PDB file of C-alpha atoms and ligand atoms in Angstrom:
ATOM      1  CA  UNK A 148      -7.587  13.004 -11.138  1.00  0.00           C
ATOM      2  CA  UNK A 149      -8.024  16.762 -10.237  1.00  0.00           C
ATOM      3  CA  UNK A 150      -6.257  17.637 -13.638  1.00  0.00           C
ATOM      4  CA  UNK A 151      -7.883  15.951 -15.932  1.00  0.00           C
ATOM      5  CA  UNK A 152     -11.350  15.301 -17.542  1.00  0.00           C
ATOM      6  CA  UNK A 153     -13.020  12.612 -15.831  1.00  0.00           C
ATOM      7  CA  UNK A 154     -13.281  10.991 -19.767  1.00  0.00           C
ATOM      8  CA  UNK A 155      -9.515  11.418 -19.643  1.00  0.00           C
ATOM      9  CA  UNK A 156      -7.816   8.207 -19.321  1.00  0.00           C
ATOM     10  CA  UNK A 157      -6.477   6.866 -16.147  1.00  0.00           C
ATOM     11  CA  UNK A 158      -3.727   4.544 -14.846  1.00  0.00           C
ATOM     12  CA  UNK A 159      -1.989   3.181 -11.144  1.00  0.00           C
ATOM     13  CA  UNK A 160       0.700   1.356 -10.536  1.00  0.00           C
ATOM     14  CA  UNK A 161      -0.167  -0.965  -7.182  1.00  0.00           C
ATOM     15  CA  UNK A 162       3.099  -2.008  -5.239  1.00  0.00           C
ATOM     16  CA  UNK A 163       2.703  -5.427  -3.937  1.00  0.00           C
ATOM     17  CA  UNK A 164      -1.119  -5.917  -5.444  1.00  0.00           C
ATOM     18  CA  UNK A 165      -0.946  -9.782  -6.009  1.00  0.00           C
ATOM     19  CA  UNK A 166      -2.383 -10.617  -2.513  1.00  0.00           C
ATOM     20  CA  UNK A 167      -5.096  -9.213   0.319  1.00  0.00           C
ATOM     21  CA  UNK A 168      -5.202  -5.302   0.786  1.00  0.00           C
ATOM     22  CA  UNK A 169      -2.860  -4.237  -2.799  1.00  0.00           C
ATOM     23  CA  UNK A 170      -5.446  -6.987  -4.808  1.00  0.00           C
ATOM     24  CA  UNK A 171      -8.390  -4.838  -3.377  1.00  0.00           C
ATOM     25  CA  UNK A 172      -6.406  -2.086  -4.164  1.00  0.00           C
ATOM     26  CA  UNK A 173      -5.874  -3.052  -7.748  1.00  0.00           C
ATOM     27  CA  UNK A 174      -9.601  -4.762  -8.540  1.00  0.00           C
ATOM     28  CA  UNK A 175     -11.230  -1.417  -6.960  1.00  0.00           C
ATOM     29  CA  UNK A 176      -9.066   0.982  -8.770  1.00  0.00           C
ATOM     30  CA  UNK A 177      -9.803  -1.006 -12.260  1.00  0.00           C
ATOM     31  CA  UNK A 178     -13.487  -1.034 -11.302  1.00  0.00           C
ATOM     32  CA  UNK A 179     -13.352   2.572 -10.928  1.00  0.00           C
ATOM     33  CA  UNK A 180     -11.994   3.122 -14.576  1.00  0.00           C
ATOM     34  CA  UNK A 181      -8.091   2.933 -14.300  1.00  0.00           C
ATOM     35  CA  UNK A 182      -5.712   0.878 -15.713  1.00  0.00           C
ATOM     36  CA  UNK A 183      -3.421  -1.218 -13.438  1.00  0.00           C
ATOM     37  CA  UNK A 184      -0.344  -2.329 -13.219  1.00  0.00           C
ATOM     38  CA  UNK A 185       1.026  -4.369 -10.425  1.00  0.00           C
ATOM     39  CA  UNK A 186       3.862  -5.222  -8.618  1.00  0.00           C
ATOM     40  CA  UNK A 187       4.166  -9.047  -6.850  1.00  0.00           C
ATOM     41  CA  UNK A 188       7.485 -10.516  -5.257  1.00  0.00           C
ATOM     42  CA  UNK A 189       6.458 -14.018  -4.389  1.00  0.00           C
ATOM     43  CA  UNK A 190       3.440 -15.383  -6.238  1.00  0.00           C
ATOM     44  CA  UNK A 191       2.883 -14.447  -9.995  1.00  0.00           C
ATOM     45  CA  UNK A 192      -0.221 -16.951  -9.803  1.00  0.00           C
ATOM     46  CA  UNK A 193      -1.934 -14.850  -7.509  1.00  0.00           C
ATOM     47  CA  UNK A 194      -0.525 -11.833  -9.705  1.00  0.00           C
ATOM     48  CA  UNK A 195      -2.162 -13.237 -12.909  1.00  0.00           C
ATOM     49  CA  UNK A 196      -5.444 -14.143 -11.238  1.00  0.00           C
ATOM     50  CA  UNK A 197      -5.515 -10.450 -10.159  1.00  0.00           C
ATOM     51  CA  UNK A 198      -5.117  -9.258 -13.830  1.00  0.00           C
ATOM     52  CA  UNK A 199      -7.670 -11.875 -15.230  1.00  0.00           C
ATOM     53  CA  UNK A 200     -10.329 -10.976 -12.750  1.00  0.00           C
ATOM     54  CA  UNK A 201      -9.672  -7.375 -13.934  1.00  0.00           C
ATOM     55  CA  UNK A 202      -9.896  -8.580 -17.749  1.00  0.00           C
ATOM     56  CA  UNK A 203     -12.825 -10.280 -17.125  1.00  0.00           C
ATOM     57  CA  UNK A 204     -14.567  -7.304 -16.021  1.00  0.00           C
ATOM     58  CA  UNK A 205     -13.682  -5.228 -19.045  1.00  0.00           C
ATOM     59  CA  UNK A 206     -10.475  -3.700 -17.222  1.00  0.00           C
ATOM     60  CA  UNK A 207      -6.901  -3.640 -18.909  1.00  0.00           C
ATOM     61  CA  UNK A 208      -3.916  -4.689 -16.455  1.00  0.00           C
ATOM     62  CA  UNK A 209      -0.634  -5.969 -16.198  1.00  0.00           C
ATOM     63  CA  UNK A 210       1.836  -7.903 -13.619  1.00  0.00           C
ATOM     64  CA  UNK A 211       5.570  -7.058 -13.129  1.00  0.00           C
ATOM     65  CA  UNK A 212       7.364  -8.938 -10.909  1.00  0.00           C
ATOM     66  CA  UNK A 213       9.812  -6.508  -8.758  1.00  0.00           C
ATOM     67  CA  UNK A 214      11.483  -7.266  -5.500  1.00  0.00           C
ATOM     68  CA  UNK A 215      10.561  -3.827  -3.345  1.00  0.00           C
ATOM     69  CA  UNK A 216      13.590  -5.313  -1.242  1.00  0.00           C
ATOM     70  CA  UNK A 217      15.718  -4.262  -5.040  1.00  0.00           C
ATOM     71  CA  UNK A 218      16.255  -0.271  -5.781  1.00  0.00           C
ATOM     72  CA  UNK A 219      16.960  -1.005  -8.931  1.00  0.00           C
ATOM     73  CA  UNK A 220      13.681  -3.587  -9.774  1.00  0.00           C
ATOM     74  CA  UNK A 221      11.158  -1.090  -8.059  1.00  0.00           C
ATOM     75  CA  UNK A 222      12.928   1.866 -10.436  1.00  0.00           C
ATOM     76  CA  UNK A 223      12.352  -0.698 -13.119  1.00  0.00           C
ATOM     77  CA  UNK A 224       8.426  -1.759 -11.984  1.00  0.00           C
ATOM     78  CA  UNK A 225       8.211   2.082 -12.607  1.00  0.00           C
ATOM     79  CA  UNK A 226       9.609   2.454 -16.138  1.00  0.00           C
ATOM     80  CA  UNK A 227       7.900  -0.780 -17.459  1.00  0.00           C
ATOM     81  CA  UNK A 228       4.367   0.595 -15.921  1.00  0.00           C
ATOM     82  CA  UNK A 229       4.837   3.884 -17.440  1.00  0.00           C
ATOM     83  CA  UNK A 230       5.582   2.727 -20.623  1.00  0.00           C
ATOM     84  CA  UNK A 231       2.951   0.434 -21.009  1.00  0.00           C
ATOM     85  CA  UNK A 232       0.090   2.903 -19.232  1.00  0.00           C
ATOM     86  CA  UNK A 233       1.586   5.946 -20.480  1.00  0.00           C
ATOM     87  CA  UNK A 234       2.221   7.518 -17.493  1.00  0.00           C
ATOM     88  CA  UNK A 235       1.440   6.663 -13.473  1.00  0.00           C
ATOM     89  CA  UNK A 236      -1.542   8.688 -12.316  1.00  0.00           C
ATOM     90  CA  UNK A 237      -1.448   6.962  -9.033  1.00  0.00           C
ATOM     91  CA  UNK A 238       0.752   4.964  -6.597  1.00  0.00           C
ATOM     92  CA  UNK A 239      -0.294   2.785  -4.412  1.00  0.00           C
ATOM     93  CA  UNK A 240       2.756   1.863  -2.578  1.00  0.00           C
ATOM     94  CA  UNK A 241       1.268  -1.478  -0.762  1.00  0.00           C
ATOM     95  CA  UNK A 242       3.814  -4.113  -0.233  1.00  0.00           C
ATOM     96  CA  UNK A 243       4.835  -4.628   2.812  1.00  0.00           C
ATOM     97  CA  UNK A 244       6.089  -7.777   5.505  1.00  0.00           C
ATOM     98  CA  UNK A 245       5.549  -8.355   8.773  1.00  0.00           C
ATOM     99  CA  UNK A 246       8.323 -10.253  11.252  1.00  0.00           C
ATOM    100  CA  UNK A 247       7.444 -10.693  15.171  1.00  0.00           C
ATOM    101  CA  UNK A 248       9.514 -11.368  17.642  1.00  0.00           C
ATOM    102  CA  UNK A 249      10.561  -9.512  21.200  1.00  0.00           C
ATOM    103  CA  UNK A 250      13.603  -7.215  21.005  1.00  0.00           C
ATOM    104  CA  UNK A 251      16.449  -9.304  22.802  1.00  0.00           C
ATOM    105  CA  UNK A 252      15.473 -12.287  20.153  1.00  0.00           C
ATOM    106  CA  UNK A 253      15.142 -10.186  16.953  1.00  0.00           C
ATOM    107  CA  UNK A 254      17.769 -10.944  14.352  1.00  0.00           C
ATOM    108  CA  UNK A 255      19.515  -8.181  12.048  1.00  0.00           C
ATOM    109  CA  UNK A 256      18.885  -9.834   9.106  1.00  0.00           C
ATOM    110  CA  UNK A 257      15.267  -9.908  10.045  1.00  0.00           C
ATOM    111  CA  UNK A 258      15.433  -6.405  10.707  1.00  0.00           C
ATOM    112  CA  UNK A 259      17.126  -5.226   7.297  1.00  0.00           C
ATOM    113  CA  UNK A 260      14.957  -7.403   5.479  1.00  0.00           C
ATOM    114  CA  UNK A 261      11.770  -5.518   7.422  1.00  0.00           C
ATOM    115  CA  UNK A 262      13.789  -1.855   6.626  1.00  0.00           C
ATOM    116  CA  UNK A 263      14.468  -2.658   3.278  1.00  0.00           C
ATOM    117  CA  UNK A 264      10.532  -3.567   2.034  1.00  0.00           C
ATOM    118  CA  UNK A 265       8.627  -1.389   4.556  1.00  0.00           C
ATOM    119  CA  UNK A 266      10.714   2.045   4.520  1.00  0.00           C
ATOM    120  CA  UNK A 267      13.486   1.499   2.281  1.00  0.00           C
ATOM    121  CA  UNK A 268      11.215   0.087  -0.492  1.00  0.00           C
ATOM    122  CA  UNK A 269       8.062   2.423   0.211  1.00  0.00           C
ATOM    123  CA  UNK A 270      10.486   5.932  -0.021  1.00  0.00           C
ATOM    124  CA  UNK A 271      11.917   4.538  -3.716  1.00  0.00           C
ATOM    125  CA  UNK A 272       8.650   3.219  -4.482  1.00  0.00           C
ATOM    126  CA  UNK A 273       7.559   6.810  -4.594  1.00  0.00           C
ATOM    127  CA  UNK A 274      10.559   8.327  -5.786  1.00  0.00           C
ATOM    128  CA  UNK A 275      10.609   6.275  -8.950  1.00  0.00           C
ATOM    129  CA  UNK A 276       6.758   6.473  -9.802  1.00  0.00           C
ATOM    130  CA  UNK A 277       6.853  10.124  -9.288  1.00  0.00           C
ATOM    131  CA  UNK A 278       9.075  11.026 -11.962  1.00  0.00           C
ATOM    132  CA  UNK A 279       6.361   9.181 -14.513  1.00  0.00           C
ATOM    133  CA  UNK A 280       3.564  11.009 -12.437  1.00  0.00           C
ATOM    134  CA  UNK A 281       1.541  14.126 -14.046  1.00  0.00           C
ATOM    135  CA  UNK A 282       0.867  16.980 -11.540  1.00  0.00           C
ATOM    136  CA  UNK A 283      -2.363  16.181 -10.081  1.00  0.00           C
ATOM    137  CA  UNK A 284      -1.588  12.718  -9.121  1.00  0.00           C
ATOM    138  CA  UNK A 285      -1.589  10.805  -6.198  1.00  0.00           C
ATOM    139  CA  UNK A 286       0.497   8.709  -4.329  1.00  0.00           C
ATOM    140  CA  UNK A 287      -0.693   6.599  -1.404  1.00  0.00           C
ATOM    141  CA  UNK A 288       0.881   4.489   1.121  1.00  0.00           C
ATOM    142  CA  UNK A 289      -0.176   1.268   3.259  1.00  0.00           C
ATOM    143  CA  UNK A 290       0.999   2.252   6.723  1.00  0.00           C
ATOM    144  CA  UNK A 291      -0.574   0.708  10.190  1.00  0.00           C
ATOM    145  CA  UNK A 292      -2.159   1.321  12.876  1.00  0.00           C
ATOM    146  CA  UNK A 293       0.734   0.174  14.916  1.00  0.00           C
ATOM    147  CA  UNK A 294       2.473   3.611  13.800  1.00  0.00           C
ATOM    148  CA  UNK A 295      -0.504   5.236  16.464  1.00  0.00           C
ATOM    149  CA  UNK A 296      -0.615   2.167  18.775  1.00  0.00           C
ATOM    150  CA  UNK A 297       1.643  -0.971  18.840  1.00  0.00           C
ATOM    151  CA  UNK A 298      -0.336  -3.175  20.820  1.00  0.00           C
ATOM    152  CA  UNK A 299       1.443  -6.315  21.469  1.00  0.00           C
ATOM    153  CA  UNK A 300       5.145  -7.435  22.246  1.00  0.00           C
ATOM    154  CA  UNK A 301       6.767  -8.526  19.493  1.00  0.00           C
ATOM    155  CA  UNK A 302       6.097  -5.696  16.634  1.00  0.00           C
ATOM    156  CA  UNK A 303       8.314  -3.046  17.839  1.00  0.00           C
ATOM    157  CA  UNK A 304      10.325  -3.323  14.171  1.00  0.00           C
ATOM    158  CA  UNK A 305       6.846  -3.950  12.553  1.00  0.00           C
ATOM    159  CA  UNK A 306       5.400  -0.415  14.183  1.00  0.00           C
ATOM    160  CA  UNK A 307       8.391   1.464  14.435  1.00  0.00           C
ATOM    161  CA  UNK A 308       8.469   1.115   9.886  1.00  0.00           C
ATOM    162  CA  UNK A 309       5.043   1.941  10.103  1.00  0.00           C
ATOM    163  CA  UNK A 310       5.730   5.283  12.075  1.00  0.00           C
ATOM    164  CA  UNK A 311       8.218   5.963   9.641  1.00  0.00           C
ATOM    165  CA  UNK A 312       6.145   5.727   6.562  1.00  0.00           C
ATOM    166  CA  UNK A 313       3.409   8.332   8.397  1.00  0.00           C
ATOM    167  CA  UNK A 314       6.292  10.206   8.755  1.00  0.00           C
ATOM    168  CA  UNK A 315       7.952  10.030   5.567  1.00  0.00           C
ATOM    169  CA  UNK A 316       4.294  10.715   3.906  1.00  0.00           C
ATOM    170  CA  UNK A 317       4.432  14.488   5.583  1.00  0.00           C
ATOM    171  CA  UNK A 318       7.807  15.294   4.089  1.00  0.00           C
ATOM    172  CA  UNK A 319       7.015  14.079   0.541  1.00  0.00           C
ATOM    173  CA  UNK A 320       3.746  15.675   0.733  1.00  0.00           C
ATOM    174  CA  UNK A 321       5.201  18.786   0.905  1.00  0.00           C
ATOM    175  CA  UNK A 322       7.713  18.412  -1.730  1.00  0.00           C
ATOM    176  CA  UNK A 323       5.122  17.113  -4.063  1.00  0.00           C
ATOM    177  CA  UNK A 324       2.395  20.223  -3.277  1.00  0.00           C
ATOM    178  CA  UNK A 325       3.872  22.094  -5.722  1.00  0.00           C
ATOM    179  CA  UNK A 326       3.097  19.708  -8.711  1.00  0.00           C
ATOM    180  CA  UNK A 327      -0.985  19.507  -7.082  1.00  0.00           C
ATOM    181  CA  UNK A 328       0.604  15.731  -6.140  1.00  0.00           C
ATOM    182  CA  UNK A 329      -1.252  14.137  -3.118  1.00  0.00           C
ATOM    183  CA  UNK A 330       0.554  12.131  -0.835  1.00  0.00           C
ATOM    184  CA  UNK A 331      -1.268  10.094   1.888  1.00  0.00           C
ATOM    185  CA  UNK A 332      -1.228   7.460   3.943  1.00  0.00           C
ATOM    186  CA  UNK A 333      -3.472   4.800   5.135  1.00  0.00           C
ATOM    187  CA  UNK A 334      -3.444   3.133   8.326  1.00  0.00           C
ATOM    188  CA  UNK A 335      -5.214   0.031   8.577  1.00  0.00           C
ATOM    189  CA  UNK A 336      -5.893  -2.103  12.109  1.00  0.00           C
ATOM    190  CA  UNK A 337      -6.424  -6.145  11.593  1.00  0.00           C
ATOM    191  CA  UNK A 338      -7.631  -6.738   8.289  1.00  0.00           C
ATOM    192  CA  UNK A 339      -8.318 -10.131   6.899  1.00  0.00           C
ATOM    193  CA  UNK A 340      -5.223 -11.692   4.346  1.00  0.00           C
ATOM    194  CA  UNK A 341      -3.060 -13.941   4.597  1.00  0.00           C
ATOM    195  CA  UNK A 342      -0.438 -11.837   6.826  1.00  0.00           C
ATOM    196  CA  UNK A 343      -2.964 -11.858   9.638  1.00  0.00           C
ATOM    197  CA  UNK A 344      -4.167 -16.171   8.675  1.00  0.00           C
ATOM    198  CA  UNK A 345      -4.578 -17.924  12.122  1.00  0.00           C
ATOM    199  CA  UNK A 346      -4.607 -15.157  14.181  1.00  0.00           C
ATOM    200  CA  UNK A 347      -8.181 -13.459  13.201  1.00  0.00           C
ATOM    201  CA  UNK A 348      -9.705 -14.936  16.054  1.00  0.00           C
ATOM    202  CA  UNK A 349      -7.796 -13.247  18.679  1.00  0.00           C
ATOM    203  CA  UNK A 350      -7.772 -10.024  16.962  1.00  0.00           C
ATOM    204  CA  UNK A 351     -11.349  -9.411  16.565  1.00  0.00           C
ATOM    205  CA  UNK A 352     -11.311  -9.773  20.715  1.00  0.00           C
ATOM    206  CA  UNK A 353      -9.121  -6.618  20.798  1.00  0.00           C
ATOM    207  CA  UNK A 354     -11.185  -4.278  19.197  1.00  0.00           C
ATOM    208  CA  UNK A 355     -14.480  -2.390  19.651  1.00  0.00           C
ATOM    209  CA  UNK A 356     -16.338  -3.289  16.636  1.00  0.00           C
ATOM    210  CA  UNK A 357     -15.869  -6.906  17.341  1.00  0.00           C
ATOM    211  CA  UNK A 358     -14.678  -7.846  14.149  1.00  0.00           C
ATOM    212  CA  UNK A 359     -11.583  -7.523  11.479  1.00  0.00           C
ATOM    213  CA  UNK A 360     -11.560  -5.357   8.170  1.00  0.00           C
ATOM    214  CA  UNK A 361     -12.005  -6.691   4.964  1.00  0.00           C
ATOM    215  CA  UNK A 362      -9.293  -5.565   1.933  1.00  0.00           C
ATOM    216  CA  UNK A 363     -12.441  -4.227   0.360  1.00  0.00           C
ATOM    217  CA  UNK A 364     -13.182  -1.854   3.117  1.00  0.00           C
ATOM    218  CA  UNK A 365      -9.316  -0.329   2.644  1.00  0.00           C
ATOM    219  CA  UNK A 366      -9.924  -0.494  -1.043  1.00  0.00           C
ATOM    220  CA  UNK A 367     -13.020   1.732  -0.674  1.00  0.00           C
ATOM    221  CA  UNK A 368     -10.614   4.190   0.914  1.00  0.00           C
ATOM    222  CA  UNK A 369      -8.064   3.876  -1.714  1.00  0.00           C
ATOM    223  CA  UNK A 370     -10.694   4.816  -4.333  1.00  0.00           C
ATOM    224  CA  UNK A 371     -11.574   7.683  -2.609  1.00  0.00           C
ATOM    225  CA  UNK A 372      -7.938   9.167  -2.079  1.00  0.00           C
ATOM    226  CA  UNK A 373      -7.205   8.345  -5.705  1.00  0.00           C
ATOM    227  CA  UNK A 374     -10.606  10.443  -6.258  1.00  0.00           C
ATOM    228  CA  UNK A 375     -10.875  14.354  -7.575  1.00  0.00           C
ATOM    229  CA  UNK A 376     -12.891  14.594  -4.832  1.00  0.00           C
ATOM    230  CA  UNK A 377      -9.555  13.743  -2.360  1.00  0.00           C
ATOM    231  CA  UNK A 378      -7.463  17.002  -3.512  1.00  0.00           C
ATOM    232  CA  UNK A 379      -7.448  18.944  -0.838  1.00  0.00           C
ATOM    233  CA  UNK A 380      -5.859  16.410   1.483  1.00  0.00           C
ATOM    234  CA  UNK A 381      -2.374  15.494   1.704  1.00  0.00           C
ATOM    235  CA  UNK A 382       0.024  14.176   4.403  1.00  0.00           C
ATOM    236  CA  UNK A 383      -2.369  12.412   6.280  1.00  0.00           C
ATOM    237  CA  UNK A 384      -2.131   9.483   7.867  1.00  0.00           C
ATOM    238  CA  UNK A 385      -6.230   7.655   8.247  1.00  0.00           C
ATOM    239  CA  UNK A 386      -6.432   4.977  10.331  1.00  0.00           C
ATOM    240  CA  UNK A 387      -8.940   2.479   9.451  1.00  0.00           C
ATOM    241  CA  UNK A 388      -9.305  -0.331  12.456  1.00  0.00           C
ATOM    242  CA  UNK A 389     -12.709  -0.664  13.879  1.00  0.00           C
ATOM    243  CA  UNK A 390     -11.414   1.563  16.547  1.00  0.00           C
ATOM    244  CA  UNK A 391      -8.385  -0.482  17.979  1.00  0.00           C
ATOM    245  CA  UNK A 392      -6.387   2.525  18.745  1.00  0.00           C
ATOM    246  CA  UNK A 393      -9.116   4.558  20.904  1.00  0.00           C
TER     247      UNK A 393
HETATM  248  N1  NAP B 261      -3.526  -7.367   7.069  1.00  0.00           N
HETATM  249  C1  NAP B 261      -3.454  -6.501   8.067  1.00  0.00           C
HETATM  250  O1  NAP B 261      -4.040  -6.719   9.136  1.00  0.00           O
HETATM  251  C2  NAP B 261      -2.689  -5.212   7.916  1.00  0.00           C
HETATM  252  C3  NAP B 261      -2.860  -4.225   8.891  1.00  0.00           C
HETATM  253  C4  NAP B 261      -2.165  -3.030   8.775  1.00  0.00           C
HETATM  254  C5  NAP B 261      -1.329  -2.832   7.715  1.00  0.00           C
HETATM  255  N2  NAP B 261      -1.159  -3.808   6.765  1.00  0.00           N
HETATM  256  C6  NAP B 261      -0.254  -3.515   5.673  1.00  0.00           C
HETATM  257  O2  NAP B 261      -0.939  -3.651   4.450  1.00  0.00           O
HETATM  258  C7  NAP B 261      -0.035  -4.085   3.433  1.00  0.00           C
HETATM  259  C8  NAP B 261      -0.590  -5.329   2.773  1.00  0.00           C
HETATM  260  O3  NAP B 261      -0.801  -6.303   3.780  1.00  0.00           O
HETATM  261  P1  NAP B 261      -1.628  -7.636   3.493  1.00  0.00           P
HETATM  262  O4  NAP B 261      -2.220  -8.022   4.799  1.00  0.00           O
HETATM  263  O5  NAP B 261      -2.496  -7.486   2.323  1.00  0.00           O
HETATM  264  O6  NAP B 261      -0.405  -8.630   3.209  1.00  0.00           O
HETATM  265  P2  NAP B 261      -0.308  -9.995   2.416  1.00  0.00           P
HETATM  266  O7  NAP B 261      -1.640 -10.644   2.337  1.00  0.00           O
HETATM  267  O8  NAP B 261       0.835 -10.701   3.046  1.00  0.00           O
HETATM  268  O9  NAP B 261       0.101  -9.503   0.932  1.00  0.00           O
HETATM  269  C9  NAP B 261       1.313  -8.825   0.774  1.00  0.00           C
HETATM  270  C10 NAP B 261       1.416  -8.283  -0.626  1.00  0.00           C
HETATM  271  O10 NAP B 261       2.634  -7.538  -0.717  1.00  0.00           O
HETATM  272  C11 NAP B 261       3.482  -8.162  -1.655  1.00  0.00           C
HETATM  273  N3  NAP B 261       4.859  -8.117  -1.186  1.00  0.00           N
HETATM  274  C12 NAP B 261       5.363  -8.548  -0.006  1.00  0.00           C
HETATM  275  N4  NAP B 261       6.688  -8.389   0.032  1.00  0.00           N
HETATM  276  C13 NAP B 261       7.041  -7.858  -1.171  1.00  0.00           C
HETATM  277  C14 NAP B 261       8.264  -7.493  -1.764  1.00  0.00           C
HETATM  278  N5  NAP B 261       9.429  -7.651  -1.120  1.00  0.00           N
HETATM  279  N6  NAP B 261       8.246  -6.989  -3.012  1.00  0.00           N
HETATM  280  C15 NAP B 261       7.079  -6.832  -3.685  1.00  0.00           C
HETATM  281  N7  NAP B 261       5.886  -7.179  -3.197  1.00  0.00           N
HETATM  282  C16 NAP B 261       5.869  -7.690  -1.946  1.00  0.00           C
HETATM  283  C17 NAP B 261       2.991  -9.592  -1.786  1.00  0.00           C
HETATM  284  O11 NAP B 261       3.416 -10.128  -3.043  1.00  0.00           O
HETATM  285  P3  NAP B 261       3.471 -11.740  -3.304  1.00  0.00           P
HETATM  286  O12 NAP B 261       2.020 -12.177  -3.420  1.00  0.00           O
HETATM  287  O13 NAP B 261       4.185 -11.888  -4.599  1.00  0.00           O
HETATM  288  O14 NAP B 261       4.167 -12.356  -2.148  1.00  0.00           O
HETATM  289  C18 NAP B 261       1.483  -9.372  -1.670  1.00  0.00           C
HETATM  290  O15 NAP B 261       0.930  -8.895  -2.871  1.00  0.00           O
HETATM  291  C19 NAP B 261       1.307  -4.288   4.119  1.00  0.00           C
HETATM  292  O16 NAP B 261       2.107  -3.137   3.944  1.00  0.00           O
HETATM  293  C20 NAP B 261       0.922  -4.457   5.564  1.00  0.00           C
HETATM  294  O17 NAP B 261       1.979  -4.111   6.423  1.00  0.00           O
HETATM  295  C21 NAP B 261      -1.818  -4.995   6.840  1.00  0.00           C
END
């Protein structure tokens, strides 16, 4: 963190880090020195298997289970990471769903449910980590490509979230600069998890490195936004996707 010693101690709270790009998230942060907590909605074994992989390697973490759909259990997620870390260094605001389907056949509860985790739930997810975050911290987002280029029918609601959390990232950046606080976003392309299971294949035709990214490769970015060497960016959005929207 740009305001502390690098012997000073470190801690992140990962939103939605039981599964695929927040569980790289999580293990790379840990393996880089923080502590962790995370956030899961769904599947606490894939939460605790998270946490004893980062035991096992000498790391300290912890699981919370917190509905970003909820105000009030992300606001929670918050308070029971900071009291347990001490305070939230950095956010990783990852949770997120995906729900396709062509405009005239999308249904409005799919589309609240899709407002409520991927815009609704990223802005609080901020709000409420911020107020346990030192100046100097960092807060970073899991956006998509999809924000820069939606690609194929049926993720208008999916893209048009994403476009809002780029957007979103500029405005709290610039409330935040005053504090030193960081605020960025990633956008990854096709990246192998289980949101993109079965459909690899035809993904990897669609873009000019020939192949999908791997959580680690996000991860890797992660770390270095999270870095003291990352201070002198904010409100960007990155998009990582083998070139898919060239
Ligand atoms: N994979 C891709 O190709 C790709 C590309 C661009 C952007 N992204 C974005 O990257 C993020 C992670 O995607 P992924 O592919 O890793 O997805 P994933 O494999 O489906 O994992 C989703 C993670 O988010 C958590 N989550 C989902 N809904 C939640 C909720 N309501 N409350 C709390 N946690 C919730 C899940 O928790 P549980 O395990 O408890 O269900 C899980 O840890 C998403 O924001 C996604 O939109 C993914």
């Amino acid at each position: 963190m740009s305001n502390g010693s690098e012997a000073e101690h470190r801690t992140a709270l990962v939103f939605g880090g039981s599964r695929g790009i927040g569980a790289a998230a999580a293990s790379r942060l840990a393996t880089d020195g923080f502590s962790i907590a995370l956030t899961y909605v769904s599947r606490p074994d894939k939460a605790a298997e998270v946490v004893s992989t980062i035991e096992a390697a000498g790391g300290s973490a912890l699981s919370i289970k917190a509905d970003s759909a909820d105000p009030a259990a992300i606001k929670a997620a918050a308070t029971q990471a900071a009291e347990v870390l001490g305070k939230i260094d950095v956010v990783v605001v990852n949770a997120g769903i995906i729900r396709i389907a062509p405009v005239d056949a999308f249904t409005l509860e799919d589309l609240d449910q899709m407002l409520a985790v991927n815009v609704r739930g990223v802005f609080l997810a901020i709000q409420a980590a911020v107020r346990h975050m030192p100046d100097g911290g960092r807060v970073i987002t899991i956006g998509s490509n999809t924000a820069v280029r939606t690609g194929t029918p049926g993720a208008s609601v999916y893209a048009m979230t994403k476009a809002a959390v780029a957007s979103m990232v500029k405005g709290i950046a610039l409330d935040l600069a005053p504090r030193g606080i960081t605020v960025n976003n990633i956008q990854p392309g096709p990246t192998e998890t289980d949101m993109t299971a079965g459909m690899i294949e035809r993904l990897r035709e669609m873009i000019p490195l020939r192949r999908v990214g791997q959580p680690s490769e996000i991860g890797a970015l992660i770390s270095y936004l999270a870095s003291d060497q990352a201070g002198y960016m904010t409100g960007a959005s990155l998009t990582i996707d083998g070139g898919f929207v060239l």
